[in-house]
PDB file of C-alpha atoms in Angstrom:
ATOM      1  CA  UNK A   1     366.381 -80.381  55.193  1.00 65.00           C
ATOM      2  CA  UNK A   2     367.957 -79.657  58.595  1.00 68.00           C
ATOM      3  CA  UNK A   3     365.344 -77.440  59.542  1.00 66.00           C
ATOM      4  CA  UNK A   4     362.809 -79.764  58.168  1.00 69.00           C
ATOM      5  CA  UNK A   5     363.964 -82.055  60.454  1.00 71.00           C
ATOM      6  CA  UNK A   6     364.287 -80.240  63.664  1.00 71.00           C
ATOM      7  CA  UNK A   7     360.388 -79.087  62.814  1.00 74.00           C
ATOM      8  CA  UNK A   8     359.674 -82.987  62.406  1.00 68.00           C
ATOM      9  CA  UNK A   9     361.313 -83.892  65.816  1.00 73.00           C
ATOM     10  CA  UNK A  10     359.860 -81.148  67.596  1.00 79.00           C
ATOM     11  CA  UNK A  11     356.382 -82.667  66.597  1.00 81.00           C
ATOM     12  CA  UNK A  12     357.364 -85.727  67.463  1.00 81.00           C
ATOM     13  CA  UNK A  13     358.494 -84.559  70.854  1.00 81.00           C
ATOM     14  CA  UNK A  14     354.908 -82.520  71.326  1.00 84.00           C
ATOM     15  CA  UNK A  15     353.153 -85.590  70.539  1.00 84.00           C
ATOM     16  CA  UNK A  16     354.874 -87.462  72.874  1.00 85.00           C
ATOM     17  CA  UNK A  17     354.362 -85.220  75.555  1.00 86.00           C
ATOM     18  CA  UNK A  18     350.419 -85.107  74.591  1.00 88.00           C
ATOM     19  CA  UNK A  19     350.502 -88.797  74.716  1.00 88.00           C
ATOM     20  CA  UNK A  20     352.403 -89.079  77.757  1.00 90.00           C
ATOM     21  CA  UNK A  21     349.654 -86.525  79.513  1.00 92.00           C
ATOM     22  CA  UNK A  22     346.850 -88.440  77.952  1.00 92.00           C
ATOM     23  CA  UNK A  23     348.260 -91.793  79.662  1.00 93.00           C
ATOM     24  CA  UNK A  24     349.124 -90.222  83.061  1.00 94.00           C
ATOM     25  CA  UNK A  25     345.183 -88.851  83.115  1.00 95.00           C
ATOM     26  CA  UNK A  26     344.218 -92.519  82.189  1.00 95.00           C
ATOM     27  CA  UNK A  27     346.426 -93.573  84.830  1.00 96.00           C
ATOM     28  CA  UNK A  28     344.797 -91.489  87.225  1.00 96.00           C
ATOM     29  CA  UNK A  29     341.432 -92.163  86.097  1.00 97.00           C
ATOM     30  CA  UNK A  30     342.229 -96.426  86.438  1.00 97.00           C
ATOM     31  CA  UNK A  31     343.252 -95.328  90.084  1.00 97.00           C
ATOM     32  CA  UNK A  32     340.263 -93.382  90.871  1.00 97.00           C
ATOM     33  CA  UNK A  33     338.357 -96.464  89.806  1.00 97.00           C
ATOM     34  CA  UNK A  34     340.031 -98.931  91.402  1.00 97.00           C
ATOM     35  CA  UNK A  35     340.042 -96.702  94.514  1.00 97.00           C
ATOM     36  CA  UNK A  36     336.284 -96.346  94.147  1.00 97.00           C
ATOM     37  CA  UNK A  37     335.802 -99.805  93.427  1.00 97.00           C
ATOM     38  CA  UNK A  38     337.892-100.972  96.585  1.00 97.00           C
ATOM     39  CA  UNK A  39     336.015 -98.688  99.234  1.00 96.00           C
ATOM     40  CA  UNK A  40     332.284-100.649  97.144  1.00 97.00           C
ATOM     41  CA  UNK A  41     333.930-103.766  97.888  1.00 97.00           C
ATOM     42  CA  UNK A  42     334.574-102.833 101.316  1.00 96.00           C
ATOM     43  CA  UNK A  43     331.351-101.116 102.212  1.00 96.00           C
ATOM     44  CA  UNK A  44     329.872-104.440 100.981  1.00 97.00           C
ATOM     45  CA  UNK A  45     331.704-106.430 102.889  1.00 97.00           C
ATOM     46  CA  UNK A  46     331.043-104.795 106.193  1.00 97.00           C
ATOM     47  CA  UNK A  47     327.116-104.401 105.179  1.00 97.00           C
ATOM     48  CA  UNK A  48     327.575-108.175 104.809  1.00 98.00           C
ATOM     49  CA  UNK A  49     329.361-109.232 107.665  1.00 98.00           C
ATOM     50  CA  UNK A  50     326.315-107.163 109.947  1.00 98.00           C
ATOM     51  CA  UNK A  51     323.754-108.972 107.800  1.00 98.00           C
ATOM     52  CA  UNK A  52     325.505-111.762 109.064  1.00 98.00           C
ATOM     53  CA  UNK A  53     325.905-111.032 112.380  1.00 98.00           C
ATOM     54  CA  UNK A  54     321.842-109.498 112.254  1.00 98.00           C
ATOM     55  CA  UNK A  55     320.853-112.727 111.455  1.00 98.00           C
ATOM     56  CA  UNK A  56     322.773-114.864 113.621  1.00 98.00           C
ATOM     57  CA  UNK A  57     320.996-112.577 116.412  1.00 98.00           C
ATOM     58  CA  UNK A  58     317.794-113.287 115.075  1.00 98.00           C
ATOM     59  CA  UNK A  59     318.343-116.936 114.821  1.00 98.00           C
ATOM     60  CA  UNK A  60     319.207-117.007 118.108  1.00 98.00           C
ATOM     61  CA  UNK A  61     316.413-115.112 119.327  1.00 98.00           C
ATOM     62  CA  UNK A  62     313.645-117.740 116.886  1.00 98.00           C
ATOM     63  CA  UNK A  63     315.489-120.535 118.404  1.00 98.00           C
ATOM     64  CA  UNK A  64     314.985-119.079 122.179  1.00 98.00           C
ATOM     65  CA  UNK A  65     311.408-118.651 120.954  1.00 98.00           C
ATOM     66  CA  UNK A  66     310.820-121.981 119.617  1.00 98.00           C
ATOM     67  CA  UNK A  67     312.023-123.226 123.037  1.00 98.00           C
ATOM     68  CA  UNK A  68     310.108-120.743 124.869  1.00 98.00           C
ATOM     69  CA  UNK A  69     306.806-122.106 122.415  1.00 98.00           C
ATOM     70  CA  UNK A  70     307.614-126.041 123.146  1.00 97.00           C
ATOM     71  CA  UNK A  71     307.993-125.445 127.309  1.00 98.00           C
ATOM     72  CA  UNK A  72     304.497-123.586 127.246  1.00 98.00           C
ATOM     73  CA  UNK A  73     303.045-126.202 125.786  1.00 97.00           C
ATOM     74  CA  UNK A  74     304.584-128.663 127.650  1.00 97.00           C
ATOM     75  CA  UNK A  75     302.766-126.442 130.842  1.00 98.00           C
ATOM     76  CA  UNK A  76     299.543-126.196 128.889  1.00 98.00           C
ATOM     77  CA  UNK A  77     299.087-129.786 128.494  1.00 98.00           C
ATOM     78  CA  UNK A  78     300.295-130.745 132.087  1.00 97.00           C
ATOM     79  CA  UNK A  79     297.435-128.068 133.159  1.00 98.00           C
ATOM     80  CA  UNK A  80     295.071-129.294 130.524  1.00 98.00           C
ATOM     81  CA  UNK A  81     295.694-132.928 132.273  1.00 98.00           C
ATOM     82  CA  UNK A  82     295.817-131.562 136.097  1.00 98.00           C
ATOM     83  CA  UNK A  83     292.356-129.748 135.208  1.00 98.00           C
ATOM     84  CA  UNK A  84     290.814-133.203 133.571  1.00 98.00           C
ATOM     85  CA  UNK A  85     291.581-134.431 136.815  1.00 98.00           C
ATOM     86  CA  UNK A  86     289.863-132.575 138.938  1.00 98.00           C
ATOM     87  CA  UNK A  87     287.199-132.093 136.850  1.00 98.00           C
ATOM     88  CA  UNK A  88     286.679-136.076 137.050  1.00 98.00           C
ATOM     89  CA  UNK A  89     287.490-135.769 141.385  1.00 98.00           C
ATOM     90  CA  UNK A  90     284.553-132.519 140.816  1.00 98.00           C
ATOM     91  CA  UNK A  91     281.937-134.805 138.824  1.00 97.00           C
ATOM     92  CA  UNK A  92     282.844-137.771 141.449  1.00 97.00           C
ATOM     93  CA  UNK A  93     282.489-135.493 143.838  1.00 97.00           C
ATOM     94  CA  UNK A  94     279.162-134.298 142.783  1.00 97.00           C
ATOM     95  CA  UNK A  95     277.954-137.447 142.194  1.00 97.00           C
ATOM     96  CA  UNK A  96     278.480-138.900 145.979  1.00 97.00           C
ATOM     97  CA  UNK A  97     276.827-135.375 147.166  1.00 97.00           C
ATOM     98  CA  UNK A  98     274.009-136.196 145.026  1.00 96.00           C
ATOM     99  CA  UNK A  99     273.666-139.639 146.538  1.00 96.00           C
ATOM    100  CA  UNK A 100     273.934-138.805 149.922  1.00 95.00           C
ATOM    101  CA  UNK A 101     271.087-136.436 149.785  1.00 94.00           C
ATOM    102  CA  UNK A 102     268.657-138.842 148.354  1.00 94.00           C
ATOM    103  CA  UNK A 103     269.712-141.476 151.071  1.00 94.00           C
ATOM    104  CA  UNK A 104     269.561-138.760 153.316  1.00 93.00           C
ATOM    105  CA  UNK A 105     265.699-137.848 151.802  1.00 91.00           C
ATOM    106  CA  UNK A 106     264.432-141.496 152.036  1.00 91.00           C
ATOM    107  CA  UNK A 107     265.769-142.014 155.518  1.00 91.00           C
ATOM    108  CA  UNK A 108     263.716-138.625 156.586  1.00 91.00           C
ATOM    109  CA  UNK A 109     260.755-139.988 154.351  1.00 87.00           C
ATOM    110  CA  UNK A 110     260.909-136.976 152.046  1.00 82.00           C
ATOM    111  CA  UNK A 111     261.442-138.506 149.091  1.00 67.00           C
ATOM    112  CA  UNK A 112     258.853-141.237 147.055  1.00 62.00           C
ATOM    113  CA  UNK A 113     261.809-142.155 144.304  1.00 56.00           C
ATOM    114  CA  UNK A 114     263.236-145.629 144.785  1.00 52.00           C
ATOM    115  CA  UNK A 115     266.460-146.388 145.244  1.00 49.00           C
ATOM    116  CA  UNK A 116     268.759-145.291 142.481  1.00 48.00           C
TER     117      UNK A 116
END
């Protein structure tokens, strides 16, 4: 019976070592993860925060473009207007140079059209 029991507790004690190794290698293995799962985390955050940063830059740079856009315009349609302008001081112009030389023609005699 003694020796019965000595056998018994001797198992017991082997299983409990087994068990104990068993739950220090799932220890381990929980670590590993969570050590793995930290450094994810972390990469992600940093890929994140230079998203963020990326597109902060690029807003910046669309809204320096937008404004860039809206002040060429703005120069476009003061030359649009400046060259209406003289094309109406061009076609006046034109139009007194036209008149002079048939006044000039019908004082010389050169010309048989009447009076505009």
């Amino acid at each position: 019976s003694s020796g019965i029991n000595a056998e018994y507790g001797e198992e017991r004690a082997e299983e409990r070592i087994e068990k104990s190794v068993c739950f220090r290698k799932l220890i381990e293995q929980i670590r590993s993860t969570l050590k793995k799962q930290h450094e994810t985390t972390l990469s992600a955050q940093q890929e994140q925060m230079h998203l963020i940063s990326e597109r902060e830059n690029l807003e910046e740079k669309l809204f320096r473009s937008q404004r860039l856009a809206l002040q060429k315009r703005s120069e476009i349609t003061s030359l649009e207007l400046q060259l209406a302008s003289l094309k109406t001081e061009y076609d006046d112009l034109n139009e007194r140079l036209v008149d002079g030389m048939h006044q000039s023609l019908r004082a010389l005699g050169l010309s048989n059209t009447a009076s505009p």
